Amino acid sequence: MDALEPPLPDHLGFLAELEAALHGPDSGSAIGVALVSLECIGRVDGMLGYRAGDALCAQAIGLLRQALKAGDSVRRIGRNELACLLRRLPSAGHGILAAHKILRALDQRLRVEGTQIHATPLVGISFGAAPACDGDSLLRQANVALCEARRNRDRYAIYDLNLDAPRLLQFQLQTALRNAVADNALDVQFQPKLDLRSGAIAGVEALARWSLPSKGDIPPSQFIPVAEAAGFISDLTLRMLNAALCRYDAMQAVASRLHVAVNLSPTDLQDRQLPEVVRQALGAWGVPPDRLVLELTETAVMEDDAVCGASLERLKETGIRLSIDDFGTGYSSMSRLRNLPLDELKLDMSFVSNLLSSPRDERIVRSMIALAHDLGLTVVAEGVEDGATLQRLREFGCDLVQGYYVSRPLGPDQMVEFLAARE
Ligand code: C2E
Ligand code: MG
Ligand code: MG
């Protein structure tokens, strides 16, 4: 075939060739697969058109064919992916040499429609011999190595068994969580916020809970990032919002003027539909907007982002209260803090826990309380685990406390009992 004729992606053809090599005359010696991603193709398709993308691919194939040994072969197997079959690749060391050879071959400006383009290749390499290895698993392993190179911002990576275990675990966790969210199988617990002046419970925070029969309870610090990375955090947020609002009536029947707080993820604020979705949920459950608090992390609201700013303004206009969670752990700009439509600031428990033992943390907590009050915000101290810390926070003028000393997070029915007992 003419090297410059744009080849159609053909992964099945490559797999057939690979199987033939694994079981051919050289079977027994290890065969290598180098998966090359031409990272520039998406840009070229978008800027110069798909024919230009194809032409660039064809040039790269030509260069690789010149560089590789006789008997090795190259095929296009995806829009921007080339797969090289490397005969006799007995060790990881040989894999590294092959990766360098491929990168060198492509390390030049390619010319497409009068424009000079850097192919910006990434390479993932795997190797193995039959019968332990089959073609499909070799290609998959090269793909795992390619992802690893991309993740580490390296130009190449060699497959190693250790790369697979965490990815597989992550994949299983992601699938199970996606199903749990879709089936409404996440649970909610509530943790109270105590008003230090009145001694009443002023509000409760809804916290997501998830467990798997095989793994037991999985903490939100583990599963929330999975939902964020896999792109279904807004579904999870909506489930939690509804789970919290549907319990509001029963809780507020025994504790009047109660607030209920729900945690938002940074990506929730990028969702233009969020304010309307929240407004509808409040309407559906008949909860007044000023009874709902949305807790946002510092980093999520500090970026001067137009969509996020507009969402916050619209939520605020609805009458919802906005709170900054884990304050002190992210980065804050004073001008942004001053301009945001906030109501509450939650001091992160890392400062609160050391309040009595560290004079420095004590000064930080006192200053943060003063700063929040100057900005007209209610202050909540998180992670209060003993009476002495609570007493010190009271002396500093802190408004609310939350923590195991008041109560651990409780299931919905237990929370109603807890609130009723305190009334
Ligand atoms: P957060 O919003 O700051 O929630 C407070 C966390 O501190 C909870 O952990 C709570 O159980 C724990 N905690 C409360 N009092 C104490 C105490 O006295 N001592 C100690 N050591 N810990 C205490 P949890 O439930 O594991 O949640 C961790 C984080 O996961 C939350 O931090 C929040 O950022 C996130 N999260 C939980 N549920 C959701 C959710 O529905 N949506 C989103 N986006 N994030 C959630
Ligand atoms: Mg929170
Ligand atoms: Mg917090």
XYZ file of C-alpha atoms and ligand atoms in Angstrom:
471
model
C 0.000 0.000 0.000
C 1.201 3.540 -0.731
C 2.445 4.949 2.581
C 0.668 8.249 1.965
C -2.728 6.742 1.201
C -4.864 7.430 4.263
C -5.560 4.002 5.789
C -8.886 3.238 7.447
C -8.769 2.355 11.138
C -8.593 -1.434 11.389
C -8.036 -2.874 14.858
C -9.363 -6.286 13.839
C -6.786 -6.530 11.065
C -4.059 -5.643 13.554
C -5.312 -8.231 16.052
C -5.331 -10.929 13.350
C -1.751 -10.046 12.396
C -0.742 -10.069 16.048
C -2.294 -13.500 16.670
C -0.516 -14.839 13.579
C 2.814 -13.500 14.882
C 2.238 -14.933 18.374
C 1.562 -18.376 16.913
C 3.890 -18.178 13.907
C 7.419 -19.554 13.373
C 8.796 -17.182 16.031
C 6.260 -18.264 18.651
C 7.976 -18.616 21.979
C 9.922 -15.372 21.560
C 8.147 -12.317 22.937
C 6.224 -10.027 20.617
C 5.843 -6.334 21.417
C 2.980 -3.949 20.752
C 3.578 -0.203 20.641
C 0.398 1.826 20.688
C 1.073 5.353 19.439
C -1.399 8.139 20.036
C -0.964 11.146 17.765
C -2.269 13.734 20.178
C -2.377 16.456 17.516
C -5.026 14.751 15.358
C -8.052 16.154 17.219
C -6.673 19.674 16.752
C -5.843 19.052 13.083
C -9.343 17.632 12.419
C -10.835 20.711 14.054
C -8.559 23.294 12.397
C -7.753 21.870 8.959
C -10.397 19.178 8.458
C -10.596 15.380 8.661
C -8.764 14.821 5.339
C -5.809 16.713 6.796
C -5.997 14.502 9.908
C -5.914 11.429 7.662
C -2.962 12.807 5.665
C -1.015 13.418 8.861
C -1.713 9.870 10.021
C -0.495 8.500 6.691
C 2.759 10.480 6.968
C 3.346 9.225 10.499
C 2.804 5.629 9.334
C 5.333 6.182 6.555
C 7.930 7.488 8.997
C 7.367 4.595 11.403
C 7.680 2.013 8.608
C 11.066 3.480 7.717
C 12.237 3.440 11.322
C 11.090 -0.050 12.392
C 12.871 -3.329 11.617
C 11.998 -5.478 8.635
C 9.137 -7.756 9.636
C 7.678 -5.212 12.061
C 4.471 -3.544 10.925
C 2.298 -0.498 11.560
C -1.454 -0.053 11.203
C -3.905 2.653 11.988
C -6.374 1.230 14.531
C -8.269 4.346 15.594
C -8.813 7.954 14.548
C -5.551 9.007 16.164
C -4.043 5.646 17.147
C -1.364 3.661 15.364
C -0.383 0.186 16.503
C 3.071 -1.222 15.792
C 3.786 -4.938 15.894
C 7.376 -5.416 17.081
C 8.806 -8.866 16.491
C 11.296 -10.100 19.087
C 10.929 -7.720 22.004
C 12.211 -9.848 24.893
C 12.400 -7.353 27.767
C 11.252 -4.011 29.183
C 14.702 -2.642 28.276
C 14.070 -3.457 24.606
C 10.645 -1.803 25.019
C 12.306 1.426 26.154
C 14.640 1.358 23.142
C 11.649 0.803 20.828
C 9.732 3.696 22.431
C 12.704 6.022 21.895
C 13.031 4.894 18.291
C 9.319 5.607 17.645
C 9.465 9.006 19.328
C 12.608 9.933 17.371
C 10.982 8.919 14.089
C 7.993 11.175 14.752
C 9.966 13.993 16.325
C 9.851 16.252 13.293
C 7.441 18.732 11.856
C 4.976 17.111 9.490
C 3.569 19.181 6.656
C -0.168 19.125 6.039
C -1.874 21.548 3.660
C 0.991 23.997 3.905
C 0.950 23.940 7.719
C 3.786 22.526 9.807
C 2.522 20.325 12.615
C 4.143 18.575 15.559
C 2.613 15.116 15.839
C 3.071 15.137 19.678
C 3.030 11.327 19.971
C 2.564 9.316 23.164
C 3.588 5.647 23.256
C 2.412 2.701 25.345
C 4.306 -0.570 25.044
C 3.499 -4.138 26.060
C 5.197 -7.423 25.272
C 4.646 -11.143 25.805
C 4.654 -14.565 24.204
C 2.049 -17.256 23.507
C 0.481 -19.144 25.146
C 0.596 -16.854 28.225
C -0.427 -13.850 26.123
C -3.019 -13.406 23.398
C -3.272 -10.550 20.957
C -6.231 -8.844 22.576
C -4.617 -8.726 26.014
C -1.331 -7.414 24.540
C -3.173 -4.596 22.792
C -5.176 -3.839 25.941
C -1.968 -3.724 27.995
C -0.381 -1.324 25.496
C -3.468 0.836 25.953
C -3.058 0.737 29.769
C 0.587 1.814 29.336
C -0.469 4.630 27.015
C -2.976 5.909 29.604
C -0.247 5.731 32.237
C 2.102 7.815 30.065
C -0.657 10.399 29.566
C -1.489 10.459 33.275
C 2.157 10.974 34.272
C 2.761 13.491 31.489
C 5.524 11.208 30.170
C 6.058 10.535 26.471
C 5.945 6.755 26.886
C 5.310 3.986 29.416
C 5.928 0.252 29.450
C 3.108 -2.000 30.674
C 3.620 -3.621 34.034
C 1.195 -5.798 36.020
C 1.094 -3.224 38.819
C -0.598 -0.744 36.485
C -3.669 -2.938 36.163
C -4.820 -3.559 39.730
C -5.720 0.035 40.734
C -7.333 0.727 37.353
C -9.472 -2.384 37.581
C -10.503 -1.527 41.132
C -11.357 2.014 40.093
C -13.398 0.716 37.157
C -15.345 -1.738 39.354
C -15.966 0.958 41.957
C -17.137 3.388 39.319
C -19.584 0.896 37.803
C -20.987 -0.113 41.206
C -21.373 3.532 42.264
C -23.036 4.535 39.006
C -25.568 1.728 39.547
C -26.073 2.680 43.206
C -26.825 6.288 42.232
C -29.162 5.225 39.410
C -30.982 2.752 41.726
C -31.232 5.348 44.514
C -29.259 2.977 46.740
C -27.122 5.601 48.497
C -28.090 6.342 52.080
C -28.165 9.642 53.862
C -27.115 10.462 57.420
C -27.567 13.769 59.198
C -25.209 15.505 61.600
C -26.493 18.350 63.801
C -25.107 21.885 64.076
C -25.492 23.262 67.607
C -26.176 26.963 68.221
C -23.797 27.981 71.021
C -25.930 30.906 72.188
C -29.372 29.311 72.317
C -28.227 25.727 72.945
C -30.692 24.597 70.244
C -29.947 22.512 67.190
C -29.955 25.078 64.389
C -29.479 22.729 61.488
C -28.418 19.355 60.169
C -25.954 18.462 57.408
C -26.817 15.626 55.025
C -23.879 13.257 54.389
C -23.865 10.580 51.709
C -23.327 6.956 52.772
C -22.535 3.982 50.566
C -21.633 0.402 51.310
C -20.952 -2.667 49.193
C -21.565 -6.228 50.404
C -18.001 -7.172 49.392
C -16.237 -4.097 50.807
C -18.430 -2.767 53.626
C -18.756 1.001 54.151
C -16.907 3.128 51.625
C -16.160 6.651 52.886
C -17.357 9.669 50.871
C -13.749 10.851 50.622
C -13.262 7.784 48.406
C -16.475 7.678 46.365
C -17.232 11.380 45.816
C -14.051 11.849 43.716
C -15.030 8.745 41.687
C -18.425 10.259 40.833
C -16.737 13.580 40.022
C -14.145 12.000 37.731
C -16.679 9.743 35.993
C -19.035 12.639 35.338
C -22.139 11.643 37.317
C -21.693 13.795 40.416
C -24.678 15.978 39.451
C -26.917 12.849 39.599
C -25.495 12.015 43.020
C -26.031 15.596 44.228
C -29.636 15.544 43.037
C -30.303 12.238 44.848
C -28.782 13.626 48.044
C -30.725 16.863 47.752
C -33.995 14.949 47.405
C -33.031 12.498 50.170
C -32.367 15.441 52.500
C -35.448 17.477 51.551
C -37.831 14.526 51.807
C -36.813 14.073 55.474
C -37.094 17.758 56.281
C -40.743 17.700 57.347
C -40.249 14.929 59.927
C -37.194 16.653 61.428
C -38.589 20.132 61.523
C -41.775 18.839 63.191
C -39.644 18.192 66.294
C -37.122 21.036 65.883
C -38.613 24.226 64.546
C -36.700 26.599 62.280
C -34.228 23.879 61.396
C -31.874 24.288 58.424
C -30.843 21.360 56.273
C -27.468 21.470 54.525
C -26.399 19.595 51.392
C -22.832 19.391 50.057
C -22.113 20.465 46.496
C -19.120 19.462 44.410
C -17.094 21.969 42.430
C -18.461 20.556 39.162
C -22.066 21.093 40.344
C -21.437 24.815 40.128
C -20.463 24.452 36.474
C -23.935 23.104 35.740
C -26.134 25.934 34.436
C -29.272 23.928 35.308
C -28.376 23.645 39.000
C -30.295 26.683 40.347
C -33.481 25.610 38.558
C -33.093 21.968 39.626
C -32.668 23.035 43.265
C -35.662 25.384 43.036
C -37.840 22.573 41.655
C -36.736 20.135 44.372
C -37.602 22.702 47.082
C -41.023 23.181 45.475
C -41.626 19.436 45.196
C -40.928 18.836 48.904
C -42.497 22.102 50.088
C -39.326 23.261 51.867
C -38.885 27.062 52.114
C -35.694 28.117 50.263
C -34.243 29.875 53.311
C -34.238 26.521 55.164
C -31.743 25.027 52.700
C -27.989 25.567 53.049
C -25.669 24.560 50.216
C -22.107 23.812 51.351
C -19.446 24.601 48.773
C -15.723 24.104 49.065
C -13.438 27.104 49.117
C -11.585 26.136 45.944
C -14.866 25.635 44.055
C -16.026 29.196 44.602
C -12.720 31.026 44.590
C -12.077 30.672 40.882
C -13.467 33.699 39.154
C -15.630 31.683 36.805
C -18.633 33.227 35.079
C -20.900 30.125 35.196
C -20.116 29.490 38.867
C -20.687 33.173 39.757
C -24.020 33.241 37.917
C -25.154 29.985 39.625
C -24.316 31.386 43.057
C -26.221 34.608 42.337
C -29.287 32.724 41.111
C -29.267 30.371 44.104
C -28.979 33.374 46.376
C -31.878 35.158 44.630
C -34.046 32.094 45.325
C -33.359 32.674 49.030
C -31.081 29.672 49.580
C -28.230 30.077 52.086
C -24.659 29.488 50.901
C -21.858 28.169 53.074
C -18.105 27.716 52.531
C -17.040 24.273 53.733
C -13.608 23.222 55.062
C -12.533 26.870 55.207
C -8.799 27.323 55.592
C -7.719 24.278 53.576
C -8.109 25.747 50.085
C -6.941 29.105 48.906
C -8.990 32.235 49.374
C -8.804 35.666 47.925
C -10.166 38.308 50.255
C -11.704 40.307 47.427
C -13.556 37.226 46.170
C -14.685 36.335 49.690
C -16.029 39.875 50.103
C -17.922 39.775 46.803
C -19.479 36.318 47.066
C -23.109 36.104 48.241
C -22.243 33.914 51.261
C -24.042 33.373 54.570
C -21.890 30.890 56.466
C -18.274 29.866 56.863
C -17.264 26.457 58.233
C -13.834 26.295 59.845
C -12.072 23.127 58.811
C -11.645 20.536 61.521
C -7.855 20.446 61.076
C -7.673 23.839 62.880
C -10.431 23.046 65.355
C -8.932 19.714 66.515
C -5.655 21.363 67.555
C -7.217 24.433 69.085
C -6.258 23.562 72.667
C -2.807 22.134 71.974
C -1.487 24.590 69.394
C -1.316 28.321 70.224
C -0.845 28.967 66.516
C -4.055 27.151 65.542
C -5.826 28.960 68.392
C -4.779 32.329 66.916
C -5.807 31.199 63.423
C -9.266 30.090 64.624
C -9.784 33.343 66.551
C -8.757 35.421 63.518
C -10.934 33.406 61.144
C -13.961 33.879 63.417
C -13.298 37.647 63.562
C -12.816 37.819 59.787
C -16.059 35.907 59.134
C -18.007 38.149 61.524
C -16.557 41.258 59.876
C -17.882 39.936 56.575
C -21.300 39.343 58.177
C -21.063 35.541 58.051
C -22.230 32.928 60.553
C -19.308 30.760 61.724
C -19.532 26.981 62.195
C -16.613 25.065 63.733
C -16.362 21.523 62.343
C -14.979 18.444 64.074
C -15.584 19.436 67.717
C -14.867 16.294 69.716
C -14.751 17.497 73.328
C -16.350 19.947 75.768
C -13.188 21.972 76.370
C -12.847 22.793 72.652
C -16.530 23.748 72.534
C -16.054 26.048 75.533
C -13.042 27.784 73.952
C -14.979 28.288 70.694
C -17.834 29.824 72.694
C -15.338 32.270 74.283
C -14.135 33.200 70.799
C -17.683 34.070 69.745
C -18.133 31.128 67.350
C -21.824 30.790 66.405
C -22.338 27.079 65.744
C -20.443 23.851 66.339
C -20.634 20.492 64.611
C -18.800 17.353 65.664
C -18.847 14.053 67.488
C -19.145 15.872 70.848
C -22.637 17.014 69.848
C -23.457 13.905 67.807
C -22.027 11.606 65.186
C -23.922 11.541 61.864
C -27.189 9.600 62.389
C -29.690 7.853 60.117
C -32.890 9.830 59.380
C -35.076 8.111 62.022
C -32.358 8.324 64.671
C -31.955 12.025 63.890
C -35.670 12.636 64.462
C -35.350 10.836 67.840
C -32.240 12.872 68.690
C -33.983 16.163 67.854
C -37.129 15.170 69.773
C -35.066 14.230 72.860
C -33.302 17.617 72.834
C -36.509 19.622 72.515
P -17.709 17.697 55.146
O -18.836 18.249 54.351
O -16.743 18.647 55.734
O -18.400 16.799 56.247
C -17.919 16.653 57.538
C -17.180 15.371 57.690
O -16.559 15.330 58.977
C -18.071 14.137 57.678
O -17.296 13.083 57.154
C -18.325 13.890 59.149
O -18.695 12.562 59.428
C -16.961 14.211 59.718
N -17.026 14.620 61.116
C -18.005 15.304 61.720
N -17.708 15.525 63.004
C -16.505 14.989 63.226
C -15.639 14.922 64.393
O -15.940 15.404 65.462
N -14.456 14.307 64.227
C -14.088 13.750 63.043
N -12.892 13.152 62.992
N -14.850 13.798 61.925
C -16.059 14.419 62.040
P -17.811 12.201 55.977
O -19.258 11.907 56.127
O -16.848 11.091 55.849
O -17.697 13.159 54.725
C -16.453 13.585 54.267
C -16.626 14.579 53.153
O -17.233 13.966 52.013
C -17.559 15.714 53.497
O -16.879 16.652 54.261
C -17.933 16.211 52.127
O -16.907 17.042 51.617
C -17.974 14.940 51.323
N -19.372 14.532 51.205
C -20.145 13.814 52.041
N -21.397 13.681 51.536
C -21.409 14.356 50.350
C -22.413 14.604 49.339
O -23.574 14.219 49.433
N -22.024 15.340 48.265
C -20.757 15.830 48.132
N -20.474 16.538 47.047
N -19.815 15.624 49.057
C -20.131 14.900 50.143
Mg -19.995 19.762 54.413
Mg -16.357 20.267 56.129
